[in-house]
Tab-separated table of C-alpha atoms in Angstrom:
chain	number	residue	atom	x	y	z
A	1	MET	CA	37.302	47.131	22.720
A	2	ALA	CA	37.683	50.517	23.497
A	3	ALA	CA	38.625	51.857	26.833
A	4	ASP	CA	35.842	53.891	28.884
A	5	PRO	CA	36.855	57.574	28.685
A	6	ARG	CA	35.284	57.858	31.566
A	7	ALA	CA	37.575	58.383	34.880
A	8	LEU	CA	36.950	55.755	37.046
A	9	VAL	CA	36.749	56.535	41.287
A	10	ILE	CA	37.258	54.430	43.416
A	11	VAL	CA	35.815	55.521	46.958
A	12	ALA	CA	36.885	54.303	49.845
A	13	HIS	CA	35.042	55.580	53.107
A	14	PRO	CA	33.782	53.215	55.841
A	15	ASP	CA	30.316	55.475	56.888
A	16	LEU	CA	29.925	57.349	53.613
A	17	SER	CA	26.534	57.830	53.791
A	18	GLY	CA	26.568	58.928	57.545
A	19	THR	CA	29.877	60.625	59.334
A	20	SER	CA	31.537	61.516	56.207
A	21	ARG	CA	31.167	65.144	55.038
A	22	VAL	CA	33.845	65.631	52.706
A	23	ASN	CA	34.191	62.004	50.781
A	24	ARG	CA	30.259	62.207	50.845
A	25	ARG	CA	30.129	65.568	49.390
A	26	TRP	CA	32.601	64.830	46.876
A	27	ALA	CA	30.893	61.693	45.667
A	28	ARG	CA	27.698	63.550	45.197
A	29	GLU	CA	29.678	65.902	42.935
A	30	LEU	CA	30.859	63.004	40.740
A	31	ALA	CA	27.762	61.589	40.410
A	32	ALA	CA	26.308	64.702	39.270
A	33	HIS	CA	28.467	63.779	36.209
A	34	PRO	CA	27.984	60.177	34.933
A	35	ASP	CA	29.133	61.012	31.332
A	36	GLU	CA	32.412	62.223	32.756
A	37	PHE	CA	33.101	59.747	35.948
A	38	VAL	CA	32.170	56.143	37.350
A	39	VAL	CA	32.021	56.212	40.880
A	40	ARG	CA	32.338	52.756	42.857
A	41	ASP	CA	31.642	52.929	46.664
A	42	LEU	CA	33.474	50.114	48.142
A	43	TYR	CA	32.136	50.054	51.620
A	44	ALA	CA	28.638	49.791	50.202
A	45	LEU	CA	29.705	47.167	48.065
A	46	TYR	CA	31.516	45.362	50.340
A	47	PRO	CA	29.791	45.683	53.322
A	48	THR	CA	31.190	42.881	55.231
A	49	GLY	CA	34.679	44.066	54.318
A	50	THR	CA	35.521	40.598	51.918
A	51	LEU	CA	35.452	40.307	48.241
A	52	GLY	CA	34.335	36.820	46.724
A	53	GLU	CA	36.204	35.218	43.619
A	54	LYS	CA	32.909	36.589	41.563
A	55	ASP	CA	33.402	40.169	43.216
A	56	VAL	CA	37.234	40.076	41.947
A	57	GLU	CA	36.165	39.659	38.496
A	58	ALA	CA	33.747	42.126	38.634
A	59	GLU	CA	36.528	44.578	40.049
A	60	ARG	CA	38.948	43.364	37.403
A	61	GLU	CA	36.480	44.336	34.466
A	62	VAL	CA	35.611	47.686	35.790
A	63	LEU	CA	39.149	48.466	36.104
A	64	ALA	CA	40.401	46.973	32.736
A	65	ALA	CA	37.967	49.003	31.097
A	66	HIS	CA	39.254	52.530	32.413
A	67	ASP	CA	42.482	54.313	31.928
A	68	THR	CA	42.561	56.931	34.424
A	69	VAL	CA	41.887	55.310	38.276
A	70	VAL	CA	41.152	57.527	41.265
A	71	PHE	CA	41.661	56.500	44.894
A	72	GLN	CA	39.425	58.578	47.127
A	73	PHE	CA	39.977	58.405	50.679
A	74	PRO	CA	40.448	59.804	54.346
A	75	VAL	CA	43.710	59.422	55.338
A	76	TYR	CA	43.705	56.580	58.487
A	77	TRP	CA	46.913	57.007	60.166
A	78	TYR	CA	48.868	57.933	57.006
A	79	SER	CA	47.314	55.551	54.863
A	80	ALA	CA	43.913	54.477	53.189
A	81	PRO	CA	41.070	53.024	55.002
A	82	ALA	CA	41.434	48.871	55.572
A	83	LEU	CA	39.078	47.781	52.671
A	84	LEU	CA	40.875	49.544	49.908
A	85	ARG	CA	44.008	47.402	50.854
A	86	THR	CA	42.066	44.429	50.865
A	87	TRP	CA	40.586	45.406	47.475
A	88	THR	CA	44.081	45.969	46.121
A	89	ASP	CA	45.544	42.293	47.922
A	90	GLU	CA	42.469	40.598	45.960
A	91	VAL	CA	42.043	42.458	42.774
A	92	TYR	CA	45.717	42.992	41.728
A	93	GLY	CA	46.566	39.287	41.963
A	94	LEU	CA	49.262	37.413	40.316
A	95	GLY	CA	49.013	36.741	36.707
A	96	TRP	CA	46.752	39.736	36.002
A	97	ALA	CA	48.197	42.663	37.504
A	98	TYR	CA	51.589	41.470	38.000
A	99	GLY	CA	53.702	38.225	36.861
A	100	GLY	CA	53.568	38.525	33.087
A	101	GLU	CA	56.760	40.392	32.377
A	102	ALA	CA	56.723	38.971	28.763
A	103	ALA	CA	52.876	39.768	28.082
A	104	ALA	CA	51.823	43.234	26.329
A	105	PRO	CA	49.971	45.694	28.394
A	106	GLY	CA	46.009	44.561	28.577
A	107	GLU	CA	47.192	40.686	28.497
A	108	PRO	CA	47.169	38.431	31.734
A	109	GLY	CA	49.885	39.174	33.668
A	110	ARG	CA	49.998	43.351	32.444
A	111	MET	CA	46.316	44.284	32.705
A	112	LEU	CA	47.257	47.245	34.807
A	113	ALA	CA	50.056	48.416	32.545
A	114	GLY	CA	49.896	51.944	30.834
A	115	LYS	CA	46.993	53.149	33.139
A	116	ARG	CA	46.938	56.353	35.068
A	117	PHE	CA	46.385	56.206	38.554
A	118	ALA	CA	46.159	59.072	41.232
A	119	VAL	CA	45.073	59.433	44.362
A	120	ALA	CA	42.426	61.975	46.301
A	121	MET	CA	42.668	62.613	49.851
A	122	CYS	CA	41.520	64.485	52.530
A	123	ALA	CA	43.374	64.859	56.084
A	124	GLY	CA	41.781	66.076	59.732
A	125	ASP	CA	45.245	67.489	59.986
A	126	VAL	CA	46.218	70.710	58.879
A	127	GLU	CA	48.789	71.514	55.768
A	128	ALA	CA	51.519	73.104	58.056
A	129	ASN	CA	51.775	69.695	59.694
A	130	TYR	CA	52.049	67.789	56.160
A	131	ARG	CA	55.691	69.097	55.800
A	132	ARG	CA	59.134	67.770	56.755
A	133	GLU	CA	59.247	70.259	59.787
A	134	GLY	CA	55.618	69.756	60.807
A	135	THR	CA	54.678	67.095	63.342
A	136	VAL	CA	53.827	64.384	60.680
A	137	GLY	CA	57.344	64.821	58.740
A	138	PHE	CA	55.969	63.811	55.662
A	139	THR	CA	54.543	65.759	52.410
A	140	PRO	CA	51.273	64.413	50.796
A	141	ALA	CA	53.388	63.052	48.133
A	142	GLU	CA	55.649	61.054	50.659
A	143	VAL	CA	52.241	59.630	52.346
A	144	ILE	CA	51.063	58.254	48.833
A	145	VAL	CA	54.328	56.270	48.186
A	146	PRO	CA	52.806	52.766	48.390
A	147	PHE	CA	50.224	53.998	45.989
A	148	ARG	CA	52.926	54.795	43.420
A	149	ALA	CA	55.439	52.027	44.427
A	150	THR	CA	52.136	49.759	43.624
A	151	ALA	CA	51.512	51.815	40.355
A	152	ASN	CA	55.037	51.029	38.971
A	153	TYR	CA	55.173	47.516	39.772
A	154	VAL	CA	51.865	46.908	37.815
A	155	GLY	CA	53.552	48.786	35.044
A	156	ALA	CA	51.040	51.785	35.902
A	157	THR	CA	51.473	55.312	36.233
A	158	CYS	CA	50.618	57.187	39.669
A	159	GLU	CA	50.434	61.136	40.103
A	160	ALA	CA	53.487	62.199	42.467
A	161	GLU	CA	51.189	64.957	44.012
A	162	PRO	CA	47.852	63.792	45.626
A	163	PHE	CA	44.112	66.293	45.585
A	164	THR	CA	44.305	66.980	49.034
A	165	LEU	CA	41.863	68.705	51.349
A	166	PHE	CA	43.467	69.479	54.898
A	167	GLY	CA	42.079	70.202	58.050
A	168	THR	CA	38.815	68.220	57.525
A	169	GLU	CA	38.351	67.730	61.642
A	170	GLY	CA	38.884	71.885	62.276
A	171	ALA	CA	36.736	74.804	61.324
A	172	LEU	CA	35.913	73.482	57.847
A	173	THR	CA	33.031	75.728	56.658
A	174	ASP	CA	30.415	74.803	53.880
A	175	ASP	CA	31.703	77.374	51.455
A	176	ASP	CA	35.177	75.395	52.091
A	177	LEU	CA	33.646	72.235	51.395
A	178	GLU	CA	32.166	73.512	48.313
A	179	ALA	CA	35.020	75.245	47.209
A	180	SER	CA	37.220	71.834	47.711
A	181	ALA	CA	34.132	69.983	45.366
A	182	ALA	CA	34.653	72.278	42.375
A	183	ALA	CA	38.887	72.221	43.020
A	184	TYR	CA	38.546	68.481	42.955
A	185	LEU	CA	36.133	68.551	39.830
A	186	ALA	CA	38.338	70.647	38.127
A	187	TRP	CA	41.311	68.440	39.187
A	188	LEU	CA	39.549	65.232	37.764
A	189	ARG	CA	38.569	66.837	34.694
A	190	GLY	CA	42.207	68.115	33.971
A	191	LEU	CA	43.830	64.229	34.985
A	192	ARG	CA	41.415	62.767	32.443
A	193	ASP	CA	41.989	65.194	29.791
A	194	ALA	CA	45.842	65.241	30.092
């Protein structure tokens, strides 16, 4: 069975339809292009914060069907929202995503091997602070090292540089937001088509 050519975007924002401004706008932009992107809102799918056995199987089926997977979220204390971590813990199980070193990519134990991962994130702080000399002391590429390490472990790749919008808790104008949605769409298309 051929892989779905659309990019899979896993959105993890605890209040996408409420307090979210950036992630909601980005998700709305992607939803306008269903022929190019599949968007999964984890907090809408799993409002209790847990995944059952059938949920895990459903998530695995979706992941297996896509070659490009993007994780979209707001930065929470230099990490992702909790449900994305829970999702990863449950979905990337032993014998499915790893533990099958002798298996070929796409077989049990190596189901994520060969896939391409990327991260799209928004940060409340300004870009100047996401530098070694800034108050964060780390670049966005360094903040997403756990995503890159996980991709390596399961035989996938992860883009070294995330798509990042800074200053979302400051004076982000409507024009800035619209420009970010257009830039995000272009970045995703570039990933998918590379």
